Amino acid sequence: MTALHDLSVAALAAELRAKRVSAVETAQHFLARAAHHTALLGAPAEGASNGAFVALNEEATLAQARAADARLAAGTAGRLEGVPIAHKDIFVTRDFPTTAGSKMLRNYRSPFDATVVARLASEGMVTLGKLNCDEFAMGSGNENSAWSAVRNPWDASRIPGGSSGGSAAAVAARLTPAATGTDTGGSIRQPASFCGITGIKPTYGRASRYGMIAYASSLDQAGPMARSAEDCALLLSALCGPDPDRDSTSLDVPAEDFSRDLQRPIQGLRIGIPAEFFGEGLAADVRGPIEAALQALVDQGAVRVPLHLPRTELAIPVYYILAPAEASSNLSRFDGVKFGHRTPNPADLIDMYKKTRAEGFGDEVKRRIMIGTYVLSHGYYDAYYLQAQKIRRMIASDFQQAFTQCDVIAGPVTPTVAWKIGEKSDDPVANYLADIFTLPASLAGLPGLSLPCGLGAGGMPVGLQLIGNYLNEARLLNVAHQYQTATDWHTRQPGATA
Ligand code: GLN
C-alpha cells in the first residue's frame, strides 16, 4: 500500500471513509514524521530538521483524531474527516500556542480558534501542529522568524520562501498532506512556488480573517497549500464562507464547491500574458519552464492573449507603503498591557511601552512600523499613503481592463528560484523586489494560484501563477487541474529531481 504520507488529501479522505485506516493511525504516522522537523522555540533548527513546525501537542492531536474516528464510526463524518492539516502559526488556536513567529507572543495561548481553523475542524480535519513563518507574516524567505529559518526540502541550504515558509516546506516534505497559509503580498503563492507545491489565495474577503493575526488588513487573505489543485479545491471549499459577525470584510457570498469545474476542458480558454511579467528581470531558468507550461496549456486548447499590466513595477512601492502603514496600526496592540511580552521592572508606563516593543519585535517588524508610521504622519500622508492608495486603484482597474480580453492571466510567481539562506537577509529591498509578480493581484484583491511547472537552476522548483477575476477561484483550479492532469510536475518530490 502507498505510504500514508504519499496519499493526496482526496485519497486519504477516501481511505478514512472506507475505514482502511483510522484517524488515530493517520495522526500518529504524521506526528512521528513531524517530530523530526521542529524548530524548538528559541533554538535554531539543527541537523536534519527543516524547522517547519514550531508547535506540536500530541495529546490534543490524538484527541481530535479519536473524535474523528468516532464520527466515522457513527456515520456523521465531515467531508475531510480524519485528514491531518497543520496551520501557519499566524492563525490562533486553542489547543496550541500561537506566536506569529514573534518573541512578542512567545507564551501566548488564544482562548479561541480562528474561523478558518474552526471551519476545517468542522469538516473533520485533525490539527497536527503549528508551522513556522516570518514574524507577523512580514518576509519573503521565512528568515524573519524569531524561532529559526526553515530549510527548503529541495535544497537545505535554501529558503523555502515566505512568509508561509513552514507551511510550504511541511507539505513538500510530506510531513502533512495540507497546510494553511496566509497571503498579504504573495505569502501563499511564493513559498508554494519555491517548494514545488500548489497554493491558492482566494479573492479578498472569501476567507474570514477572524483569528488570523493581522498584518495588513486590507490585503490579508487565508488559503490552502497542498500538493495538487484538486486537493486545494477541497480545502478551499471547506475554509471559505461568510463570517459577518466576526469579520466585516468577509464577502456576503455563500460557500462554494470549488471542485465543481475541475474536469471542464480548457478548449478556447483565453490566457492573458502580461508583457510586464516577462521582462528583463525574469531569470532564464524560470522563463523556460513558464513558457513550456503556457505551451502545454495551448496544447490543451487554450489561446494566448498578449496584454499589458502597465503599472506592474509600481506595485512594489505601493505595497511597501500601504502594508507597513496598516501594520504600524495593527501592531500598536502589542503594548505589553493586554497580552504578550511585557518587559520586567520598567521605570514608568512610557518606559514599559518602549522596552516591551524593543525587546519583543524583530528588526524587519520594527523597520515596517517605522516606515508605516512615517507614511501616515502629518505632512507625509498625502505624498505617500494617499498617493499609494490612488495607484492601488489604478492597478485594480488595469486588471479589469485585462479581463475584458482574457479569462485568466498567467505568468511567473517569482523572478528567480529560491535563493540561499543568508543571501538576502541583510538586504530588505532585495527581498521586496522579489515580490514583483505576486503584489499586483494582492493589491487588486484578486485570486491567485501557484502551481509547480518545472525545475530551474539547482534543480529548484518553478511555479506558474494564474490570476483570475474576482470570485473566479473555481476557474483557476479548473485550469490548474487540467494542467496537472496532462503533466506530472506536481508529483515530483524533493530528492527525486531526475
Ligand atoms: N513578502 C511580502 C512581505 O514581506 C508578502 C508577505 C505576505 O504575503 N504575508 O510583506
Short mmCIF file of C-alpha atoms and ligand atoms in Angstrom, two decimals:
data_model
loop_
_atom_site.label_atom_id
_atom_site.label_comp_id
_atom_site.label_asym_id
_atom_site.label_seq_id
_atom_site.Cartn_x
_atom_site.Cartn_y
_atom_site.Cartn_z
CA MET A 1 0.00 0.00 0.00
CA THR A 2 1.12 3.56 -0.68
CA ALA A 3 2.59 5.18 2.42
CA LEU A 4 0.08 7.42 4.15
CA HIS A 5 2.23 10.49 3.59
CA ASP A 6 2.23 9.88 -0.15
CA LEU A 7 -1.56 9.99 -0.38
CA SER A 8 -3.33 13.14 -1.52
CA VAL A 9 -5.96 14.80 0.68
CA ALA A 10 -8.64 13.34 -1.58
CA ALA A 11 -7.20 9.81 -1.43
CA LEU A 12 -6.58 9.94 2.30
CA ALA A 13 -10.15 11.12 2.93
CA ALA A 14 -11.39 8.15 0.88
CA GLU A 15 -9.20 5.67 2.81
CA LEU A 16 -10.51 7.03 6.09
CA ARG A 17 -14.12 6.91 4.93
CA ALA A 18 -13.65 3.32 3.81
CA LYS A 19 -12.08 2.60 7.23
CA ARG A 20 -8.96 1.14 5.65
CA VAL A 21 -7.02 3.32 8.06
CA SER A 22 -8.13 5.10 11.21
CA ALA A 23 -7.75 8.77 12.00
CA VAL A 24 -5.64 7.89 15.04
CA GLU A 25 -3.24 5.76 12.96
CA THR A 26 -3.03 8.56 10.43
CA ALA A 27 -2.33 11.18 13.08
CA GLN A 28 0.34 9.01 14.69
CA HIS A 29 2.03 8.46 11.35
CA PHE A 30 2.26 12.17 10.60
CA LEU A 31 3.16 13.16 14.16
CA ALA A 32 6.12 10.80 14.03
CA ARG A 33 7.31 12.47 10.83
CA ALA A 34 6.70 15.99 12.08
CA ALA A 35 8.59 15.34 15.32
CA HIS A 36 11.85 15.36 13.34
CA HIS A 37 11.16 18.76 11.88
CA THR A 38 10.53 21.13 14.71
CA ALA A 39 12.19 24.43 15.35
CA LEU A 40 12.16 24.27 19.12
CA LEU A 41 11.10 27.62 20.39
CA GLY A 42 14.17 29.75 20.91
CA ALA A 43 16.59 27.23 19.37
CA PRO A 44 17.69 27.12 15.75
CA ALA A 45 16.73 24.14 13.66
CA GLU A 46 19.64 21.78 13.55
CA GLY A 47 20.84 18.76 11.64
CA ALA A 48 18.20 17.01 9.64
CA SER A 49 15.33 19.16 10.88
CA ASN A 50 13.87 21.55 8.34
CA GLY A 51 12.39 23.66 11.13
CA ALA A 52 8.89 23.68 9.65
CA PHE A 53 6.94 23.01 12.83
CA VAL A 54 7.01 25.37 15.80
CA ALA A 55 4.42 23.64 17.98
CA LEU A 56 3.09 20.13 18.41
CA ASN A 57 0.65 18.87 21.02
CA GLU A 58 0.35 15.14 20.59
CA GLU A 59 -2.38 14.80 23.19
CA ALA A 60 -4.60 17.39 21.53
CA THR A 61 -3.99 15.96 18.04
CA LEU A 62 -4.82 12.42 19.16
CA ALA A 63 -7.94 13.60 20.97
CA GLN A 64 -9.13 15.23 17.74
CA ALA A 65 -8.29 12.04 15.83
CA ARG A 66 -10.26 9.88 18.29
CA ALA A 67 -13.25 12.19 17.86
CA ALA A 68 -12.88 11.85 14.08
CA ASP A 69 -12.83 8.05 14.35
CA ALA A 70 -15.98 8.20 16.48
CA ARG A 71 -17.76 10.28 13.82
CA LEU A 72 -16.55 7.94 11.07
CA ALA A 73 -17.95 5.01 13.05
CA ALA A 74 -21.22 6.81 13.73
CA GLY A 75 -21.68 7.81 10.08
CA THR A 76 -21.60 11.52 10.91
CA ALA A 77 -18.23 12.20 9.28
CA GLY A 78 -17.38 15.50 7.62
CA ARG A 79 -16.01 15.67 4.08
CA LEU A 80 -12.39 15.66 5.25
CA GLU A 81 -12.85 13.59 8.37
CA GLY A 82 -9.59 12.45 9.92
CA VAL A 83 -7.33 14.11 7.33
CA PRO A 84 -4.44 15.91 9.06
CA ILE A 85 -3.66 19.57 8.48
CA ALA A 86 -1.15 21.93 10.04
CA HIS A 87 -1.71 25.64 10.46
CA LYS A 88 0.55 28.59 9.85
CA ASP A 89 1.40 29.98 13.27
CA ILE A 90 -0.47 33.17 12.44
CA PHE A 91 -3.89 31.54 12.99
CA VAL A 92 -4.87 31.50 16.63
CA THR A 93 -5.56 28.06 18.10
CA ARG A 94 -6.90 26.98 21.47
CA ASP A 95 -5.00 23.69 21.62
CA PHE A 96 -1.60 25.00 20.52
CA PRO A 97 0.43 28.11 21.28
CA THR A 98 0.29 30.92 18.71
CA THR A 99 3.38 33.06 18.27
CA ALA A 100 3.17 34.59 14.78
CA GLY A 101 6.90 33.89 14.65
CA SER A 102 7.50 36.64 17.20
CA LYS A 103 9.09 36.84 20.63
CA MET A 104 6.27 39.23 21.40
CA LEU A 105 3.91 36.24 21.61
CA ARG A 106 6.36 33.64 22.94
CA ASN A 107 3.97 32.20 25.51
CA TYR A 108 0.69 33.28 24.02
CA ARG A 109 -2.26 30.90 24.07
CA SER A 110 -5.51 32.00 22.44
CA PRO A 111 -8.82 31.31 24.16
CA PHE A 112 -10.44 30.56 20.78
CA ASP A 113 -9.78 29.12 17.31
CA ALA A 114 -9.57 31.28 14.18
CA THR A 115 -12.63 30.87 11.95
CA VAL A 116 -10.55 29.18 9.24
CA VAL A 117 -9.20 26.67 11.78
CA ALA A 118 -12.70 26.04 13.14
CA ARG A 119 -14.17 25.56 9.67
CA LEU A 120 -11.56 22.99 8.70
CA ALA A 121 -12.09 21.21 12.02
CA SER A 122 -15.83 21.15 11.43
CA GLU A 123 -15.16 19.21 8.22
CA GLY A 124 -13.29 16.71 10.37
CA MET A 125 -9.70 17.78 9.79
CA VAL A 126 -7.25 16.95 12.57
CA THR A 127 -4.68 19.59 13.54
CA LEU A 128 -1.11 18.29 13.61
CA GLY A 129 0.52 21.43 14.89
CA LYS A 130 1.66 24.94 14.04
CA LEU A 131 4.03 25.95 11.28
CA ASN A 132 6.93 28.35 11.24
CA CYS A 133 6.54 31.68 9.44
CA ASP A 134 8.10 35.10 9.12
CA GLU A 135 7.42 37.32 12.11
CA PHE A 136 3.88 38.67 11.77
CA ALA A 137 3.97 37.35 8.16
CA MET A 138 6.48 40.01 7.10
CA GLY A 139 9.04 38.50 4.80
CA SER A 140 9.80 36.54 1.68
CA GLY A 141 12.07 33.79 2.97
CA ASN A 142 11.00 32.77 6.47
CA GLU A 143 14.29 34.23 7.70
CA ASN A 144 12.42 36.80 9.79
CA SER A 145 11.01 34.14 12.11
CA ALA A 146 12.13 34.75 15.69
CA TRP A 147 12.49 30.96 16.11
CA SER A 148 14.54 29.75 13.19
CA ALA A 149 14.91 29.78 9.47
CA VAL A 150 13.17 26.97 7.59
CA ARG A 151 15.11 24.84 5.14
CA ASN A 152 13.78 24.17 1.68
CA PRO A 153 13.21 20.39 1.34
CA TRP A 154 14.62 20.52 -2.20
CA ASP A 155 17.91 22.01 -1.00
CA ALA A 156 18.53 22.52 2.71
CA SER A 157 20.84 25.46 2.04
CA ARG A 158 17.99 27.46 0.52
CA ILE A 159 14.98 29.34 1.87
CA PRO A 160 11.52 27.78 1.46
CA GLY A 161 10.03 31.20 0.64
CA GLY A 162 7.85 33.24 2.94
CA SER A 163 6.06 34.21 4.84
CA SER A 164 4.25 30.82 4.87
CA GLY A 165 7.62 29.02 4.65
CA GLY A 166 6.89 26.35 7.26
CA SER A 167 3.62 25.52 5.51
CA ALA A 168 5.27 25.06 2.12
CA ALA A 169 8.22 23.08 3.49
CA ALA A 170 5.96 20.80 5.54
CA VAL A 171 3.75 19.95 2.55
CA ALA A 172 6.71 19.49 0.19
CA ALA A 173 8.48 17.20 2.69
CA ARG A 174 5.22 15.25 3.14
CA LEU A 175 5.04 15.99 6.85
CA THR A 176 1.39 16.93 6.33
CA PRO A 177 -0.93 16.42 3.37
CA ALA A 178 -2.15 20.02 3.67
CA ALA A 179 -1.47 23.29 5.41
CA THR A 180 -2.99 26.70 5.78
CA GLY A 181 -1.15 29.80 4.73
CA THR A 182 -1.86 33.50 4.52
CA ASP A 183 -1.11 35.79 1.62
CA THR A 184 -0.84 39.54 2.01
CA GLY A 185 1.56 40.16 -0.86
CA GLY A 186 2.37 36.65 -2.03
CA SER A 187 2.95 34.56 1.07
CA ILE A 188 0.98 31.55 -0.15
CA ARG A 189 1.94 31.69 -3.82
CA GLN A 190 5.66 32.41 -3.47
CA PRO A 191 6.57 29.66 -0.94
CA ALA A 192 4.34 27.23 -2.87
CA SER A 193 6.36 28.08 -5.95
CA PHE A 194 9.72 27.75 -4.17
CA CYS A 195 8.81 24.36 -2.66
CA GLY A 196 7.10 22.81 -5.69
CA ILE A 197 3.57 22.61 -4.28
CA THR A 198 0.18 24.13 -5.14
CA GLY A 199 -1.38 27.02 -3.23
CA ILE A 200 -4.26 29.41 -3.78
CA LYS A 201 -5.03 32.81 -2.35
CA PRO A 202 -8.74 33.39 -2.83
CA THR A 203 -10.43 36.70 -3.59
CA TYR A 204 -10.03 39.16 -0.72
CA GLY A 205 -12.97 38.58 1.61
CA ARG A 206 -13.61 34.93 0.72
CA ALA A 207 -11.98 33.60 3.88
CA SER A 208 -12.61 35.05 7.29
CA ARG A 209 -9.75 36.99 8.86
CA TYR A 210 -11.11 36.39 12.36
CA GLY A 211 -8.33 34.93 14.46
CA MET A 212 -5.72 35.49 11.78
CA ILE A 213 -3.18 37.78 13.40
CA ALA A 214 -3.40 40.97 11.35
CA TYR A 215 -0.53 42.26 9.28
CA ALA A 216 -2.16 44.49 6.61
CA SER A 217 -5.90 44.08 6.98
CA SER A 218 -6.93 45.33 3.54
CA LEU A 219 -4.71 42.68 1.93
CA ASP A 220 -4.53 39.67 4.29
CA GLN A 221 -6.21 36.50 3.00
CA ALA A 222 -6.06 32.88 4.10
CA GLY A 223 -5.80 29.95 1.73
CA PRO A 224 -4.79 26.31 1.40
CA MET A 225 -1.44 24.80 0.41
CA ALA A 226 -1.29 21.20 -0.76
CA ARG A 227 0.26 19.12 -3.50
CA SER A 228 -2.42 19.47 -6.17
CA ALA A 229 -5.15 21.77 -7.39
CA GLU A 230 -7.65 19.00 -6.68
CA ASP A 231 -6.66 19.00 -3.01
CA CYS A 232 -6.62 22.80 -2.83
CA ALA A 233 -10.17 22.85 -4.20
CA LEU A 234 -11.39 20.53 -1.43
CA LEU A 235 -9.66 22.59 1.25
CA LEU A 236 -10.77 25.93 -0.15
CA SER A 237 -14.38 24.75 -0.22
CA ALA A 238 -14.06 23.94 3.47
CA LEU A 239 -12.35 27.11 4.65
CA CYS A 240 -14.22 29.86 2.77
CA GLY A 241 -17.57 31.39 3.60
CA PRO A 242 -19.08 34.49 5.12
CA ASP A 243 -18.35 35.39 8.74
CA PRO A 244 -20.49 38.52 9.11
CA ASP A 245 -20.41 38.75 12.89
CA ARG A 246 -16.65 38.48 13.16
CA ASP A 247 -15.06 39.86 10.00
CA SER A 248 -16.82 42.84 8.48
CA THR A 249 -14.77 42.49 5.29
CA SER A 250 -15.83 38.89 4.70
CA LEU A 251 -17.84 38.76 1.49
CA ASP A 252 -21.52 38.05 1.59
CA VAL A 253 -21.29 35.18 -0.89
CA PRO A 254 -22.23 31.64 0.08
CA ALA A 255 -19.61 28.91 0.48
CA GLU A 256 -18.99 27.18 -2.84
CA ASP A 257 -17.92 23.81 -4.13
CA PHE A 258 -14.64 24.81 -5.74
CA SER A 259 -14.17 21.31 -7.17
CA ARG A 260 -17.18 21.67 -9.44
CA ASP A 261 -15.29 22.75 -12.57
CA LEU A 262 -12.14 20.66 -12.21
CA GLN A 263 -12.96 18.38 -15.15
CA ARG A 264 -14.01 21.16 -17.51
CA PRO A 265 -11.94 21.13 -20.73
CA ILE A 266 -9.93 24.32 -21.29
CA GLN A 267 -10.60 24.39 -25.03
CA GLY A 268 -10.85 28.04 -26.06
CA LEU A 269 -9.65 29.39 -22.71
CA ARG A 270 -8.14 32.85 -23.25
CA ILE A 271 -4.91 33.17 -21.25
CA GLY A 272 -3.71 36.73 -20.80
CA ILE A 273 0.08 37.04 -20.90
CA PRO A 274 1.19 40.36 -19.42
CA ALA A 275 4.36 41.57 -21.15
CA GLU A 276 5.48 43.17 -17.88
CA PHE A 277 5.75 39.71 -16.26
CA PHE A 278 8.26 38.60 -18.90
CA GLY A 279 10.74 41.48 -18.86
CA GLU A 280 14.47 41.53 -18.24
CA GLY A 281 14.16 40.78 -14.54
CA LEU A 282 12.83 37.28 -15.21
CA ALA A 283 15.64 34.73 -14.86
CA ALA A 284 16.15 32.47 -17.88
CA ASP A 285 15.84 29.29 -15.80
CA VAL A 286 12.36 30.43 -14.69
CA ARG A 287 11.28 31.76 -18.08
CA GLY A 288 11.93 28.37 -19.75
CA PRO A 289 9.55 26.30 -17.56
CA ILE A 290 6.92 29.07 -17.64
CA GLU A 291 6.98 29.20 -21.45
CA ALA A 292 6.76 25.40 -21.57
CA ALA A 293 3.77 25.46 -19.19
CA LEU A 294 1.98 28.04 -21.33
CA GLN A 295 2.63 25.86 -24.37
CA ALA A 296 1.19 22.86 -22.53
CA LEU A 297 -1.99 24.85 -21.90
CA VAL A 298 -2.10 25.87 -25.57
CA ASP A 299 -1.72 22.19 -26.48
CA GLN A 300 -4.86 21.58 -24.44
CA GLY A 301 -6.76 24.14 -26.50
CA ALA A 302 -6.09 27.42 -24.69
CA VAL A 303 -5.27 30.59 -26.59
CA ARG A 304 -2.55 33.09 -25.68
CA VAL A 305 -3.64 36.72 -25.47
CA PRO A 306 -0.72 39.17 -25.16
CA LEU A 307 -1.64 42.13 -22.98
CA HIS A 308 -0.27 44.78 -20.64
CA LEU A 309 -0.43 45.46 -16.94
CA PRO A 310 1.39 48.78 -17.21
CA ARG A 311 1.71 49.52 -13.50
CA THR A 312 3.27 46.19 -12.50
CA GLU A 313 6.51 47.79 -11.28
CA LEU A 314 4.63 50.35 -9.21
CA ALA A 315 3.11 47.52 -7.19
CA ILE A 316 6.34 47.32 -5.19
CA PRO A 317 6.45 50.89 -3.81
CA VAL A 318 2.67 50.96 -3.45
CA TYR A 319 2.59 47.73 -1.43
CA TYR A 320 5.61 48.67 0.67
CA ILE A 321 3.86 51.90 1.67
CA LEU A 322 0.38 50.53 2.28
CA ALA A 323 1.27 47.27 4.02
CA PRO A 324 3.64 48.91 6.55
CA ALA A 325 1.07 51.69 7.11
CA GLU A 326 -1.56 49.15 8.06
CA ALA A 327 0.96 47.10 10.02
CA SER A 328 2.02 50.12 12.10
CA SER A 329 -1.58 50.50 13.16
CA ASN A 330 -2.32 46.79 13.67
CA LEU A 331 0.81 46.17 15.70
CA SER A 332 0.12 49.01 18.11
CA ARG A 333 -1.91 46.49 20.12
CA PHE A 334 1.31 44.81 21.26
CA ASP A 335 1.99 47.26 24.05
CA GLY A 336 2.78 44.95 26.96
CA VAL A 337 -0.55 45.70 28.61
CA LYS A 338 -3.18 43.37 27.22
CA PHE A 339 -1.21 40.31 26.19
CA GLY A 340 2.15 39.07 25.02
CA HIS A 341 5.58 40.07 26.19
CA ARG A 342 6.00 42.74 28.89
CA THR A 343 9.41 43.99 29.93
CA PRO A 344 10.27 43.29 33.58
CA ASN A 345 10.68 46.22 36.01
CA PRO A 346 10.01 49.24 33.78
CA ALA A 347 10.61 52.72 35.23
CA ASP A 348 7.20 54.00 34.15
CA LEU A 349 4.48 53.42 31.57
CA ILE A 350 6.33 55.01 28.63
CA ASP A 351 9.47 53.08 29.52
CA MET A 352 7.36 49.92 29.63
CA TYR A 353 5.98 50.53 26.12
CA LYS A 354 9.39 51.30 24.71
CA LYS A 355 11.26 48.41 26.23
CA THR A 356 8.48 45.90 25.60
CA ARG A 357 8.35 46.73 21.90
CA ALA A 358 12.13 46.99 21.57
CA GLU A 359 12.53 43.53 23.10
CA GLY A 360 9.52 41.84 21.51
CA PHE A 361 9.78 42.84 17.85
CA GLY A 362 12.49 41.78 15.39
CA ASP A 363 14.33 44.12 13.01
CA GLU A 364 12.05 43.77 9.98
CA VAL A 365 8.91 44.35 12.02
CA LYS A 366 10.45 47.46 13.59
CA ARG A 367 11.52 48.70 10.17
CA ARG A 368 7.96 48.38 8.88
CA ILE A 369 6.40 50.01 11.92
CA MET A 370 8.73 52.98 11.42
CA ILE A 371 8.06 53.21 7.67
CA GLY A 372 4.33 52.84 8.26
CA THR A 373 4.24 55.49 10.94
CA TYR A 374 6.22 57.85 8.72
CA VAL A 375 3.99 57.49 5.64
CA LEU A 376 0.89 58.09 7.75
CA SER A 377 2.24 61.09 9.62
CA HIS A 378 1.06 64.65 9.14
CA GLY A 379 2.74 66.24 6.14
CA TYR A 380 3.68 62.92 4.55
CA TYR A 381 0.29 61.25 4.37
CA ASP A 382 -0.69 62.98 1.12
CA ALA A 383 2.65 62.36 -0.54
CA TYR A 384 2.90 58.68 0.32
CA TYR A 385 -0.17 56.95 1.72
CA LEU A 386 -2.78 58.79 -0.31
CA GLN A 387 -0.76 58.59 -3.49
CA ALA A 388 -0.24 54.85 -2.99
CA GLN A 389 -3.98 54.36 -2.48
CA LYS A 390 -4.67 56.09 -5.79
CA ILE A 391 -2.20 53.92 -7.66
CA ARG A 392 -3.62 50.84 -5.96
CA ARG A 393 -6.97 51.70 -7.51
CA MET A 394 -5.35 52.12 -10.94
CA ILE A 395 -3.67 48.72 -10.63
CA ALA A 396 -7.07 47.19 -9.92
CA SER A 397 -8.55 48.96 -12.98
CA ASP A 398 -5.69 47.70 -15.16
CA PHE A 399 -6.71 44.17 -14.24
CA GLN A 400 -10.34 44.86 -15.08
CA GLN A 401 -9.24 46.17 -18.46
CA ALA A 402 -7.16 42.99 -18.95
CA PHE A 403 -10.10 40.75 -18.04
CA THR A 404 -12.12 42.21 -20.91
CA GLN A 405 -9.65 40.40 -23.18
CA CYS A 406 -8.95 37.15 -21.34
CA ASP A 407 -10.35 34.60 -18.86
CA VAL A 408 -7.26 34.12 -16.71
CA ILE A 409 -3.86 35.76 -16.54
CA ALA A 410 -0.72 33.63 -16.41
CA GLY A 411 2.92 34.30 -15.67
CA PRO A 412 5.71 33.50 -13.25
CA VAL A 413 5.21 33.66 -9.48
CA THR A 414 8.72 34.94 -8.84
CA PRO A 415 11.61 36.21 -10.95
CA THR A 416 14.04 33.52 -9.69
CA VAL A 417 14.03 30.18 -7.90
CA ALA A 418 14.54 30.06 -4.11
CA TRP A 419 17.74 31.76 -3.02
CA LYS A 420 20.28 30.65 -0.43
CA ILE A 421 19.64 31.14 3.27
CA GLY A 422 21.50 34.32 4.24
CA GLU A 423 21.93 35.56 0.66
CA LYS A 424 19.42 38.39 1.01
CA SER A 425 18.90 38.53 4.75
CA ASP A 426 20.78 41.83 5.14
CA ASP A 427 19.07 43.42 2.18
CA PRO A 428 15.38 44.12 2.78
CA VAL A 429 14.93 45.83 -0.58
CA ALA A 430 16.23 42.76 -2.44
CA ASN A 431 13.52 40.77 -0.65
CA TYR A 432 10.87 43.36 -1.56
CA LEU A 433 11.83 43.38 -5.26
CA ALA A 434 11.38 39.61 -5.49
CA ASP A 435 7.66 40.11 -4.74
CA ILE A 436 7.02 41.94 -8.01
CA PHE A 437 4.77 39.33 -9.64
CA THR A 438 2.63 38.49 -6.62
CA LEU A 439 1.94 42.02 -5.34
CA PRO A 440 -0.32 43.26 -8.19
CA ALA A 441 -3.06 40.64 -7.60
CA SER A 442 -2.83 41.26 -3.85
CA LEU A 443 -3.33 45.00 -4.25
CA ALA A 444 -6.31 44.36 -6.53
CA GLY A 445 -7.78 41.74 -4.15
CA LEU A 446 -7.86 39.14 -6.93
CA PRO A 447 -7.49 35.37 -6.52
CA GLY A 448 -4.09 33.92 -7.42
CA LEU A 449 -2.83 30.37 -7.67
CA SER A 450 0.66 28.93 -7.85
CA LEU A 451 1.37 25.51 -9.30
CA PRO A 452 4.61 23.67 -9.96
CA CYS A 453 5.60 23.66 -13.64
CA GLY A 454 9.23 22.68 -13.85
CA LEU A 455 12.69 22.89 -12.33
CA GLY A 456 15.13 25.75 -12.70
CA ALA A 457 18.70 26.38 -11.58
CA GLY A 458 19.98 23.92 -8.99
CA GLY A 459 17.01 21.63 -9.65
CA MET A 460 14.77 24.05 -7.75
CA PRO A 461 11.01 24.19 -8.41
CA VAL A 462 9.45 26.88 -10.59
CA GLY A 463 5.84 27.97 -10.11
CA LEU A 464 3.31 29.15 -12.68
CA GLN A 465 0.97 31.85 -11.41
CA LEU A 466 -2.65 32.01 -12.52
CA ILE A 467 -4.63 35.13 -11.64
CA GLY A 468 -8.40 35.23 -12.02
CA ASN A 469 -11.06 37.86 -11.84
CA TYR A 470 -12.98 38.33 -8.57
CA LEU A 471 -14.62 35.12 -7.31
CA ASN A 472 -13.20 33.07 -10.18
CA GLU A 473 -11.33 30.61 -7.97
CA ALA A 474 -13.14 27.63 -9.48
CA ARG A 475 -11.84 28.64 -12.90
CA LEU A 476 -8.25 28.90 -11.66
CA LEU A 477 -8.50 25.50 -10.00
CA ASN A 478 -10.00 24.10 -13.20
CA VAL A 479 -7.10 25.33 -15.33
CA ALA A 480 -4.55 24.14 -12.77
CA HIS A 481 -6.18 20.72 -12.54
CA GLN A 482 -6.30 20.32 -16.30
CA TYR A 483 -2.60 21.16 -16.42
CA GLN A 484 -1.91 18.66 -13.64
CA THR A 485 -3.89 16.01 -15.48
CA ALA A 486 -1.62 16.40 -18.51
CA THR A 487 1.70 16.84 -16.67
CA ASP A 488 3.39 15.41 -13.59
CA TRP A 489 5.39 18.30 -12.08
CA HIS A 490 3.13 18.37 -9.03
CA THR A 491 4.03 14.74 -8.28
CA ARG A 492 7.78 15.39 -8.21
CA GLN A 493 9.37 15.05 -4.82
CA PRO A 494 12.36 16.72 -3.25
CA GLY A 495 15.39 14.49 -3.60
CA ALA A 496 13.88 12.84 -6.69
CA THR A 497 14.59 15.55 -9.21
CA ALA A 498 15.76 13.42 -12.14
N1 GLN B 1 6.84 39.26 1.08
C1 GLN B 1 5.76 40.15 1.37
C2 GLN B 1 6.06 40.94 2.61
O1 GLN B 1 7.11 40.80 3.12
C3 GLN B 1 4.46 39.40 1.48
C4 GLN B 1 4.23 38.82 2.83
C5 GLN B 1 2.87 38.20 2.96
O2 GLN B 1 2.18 37.98 1.96
N2 GLN B 1 2.47 37.98 4.19
O3 GLN B 1 5.28 41.71 3.06
#
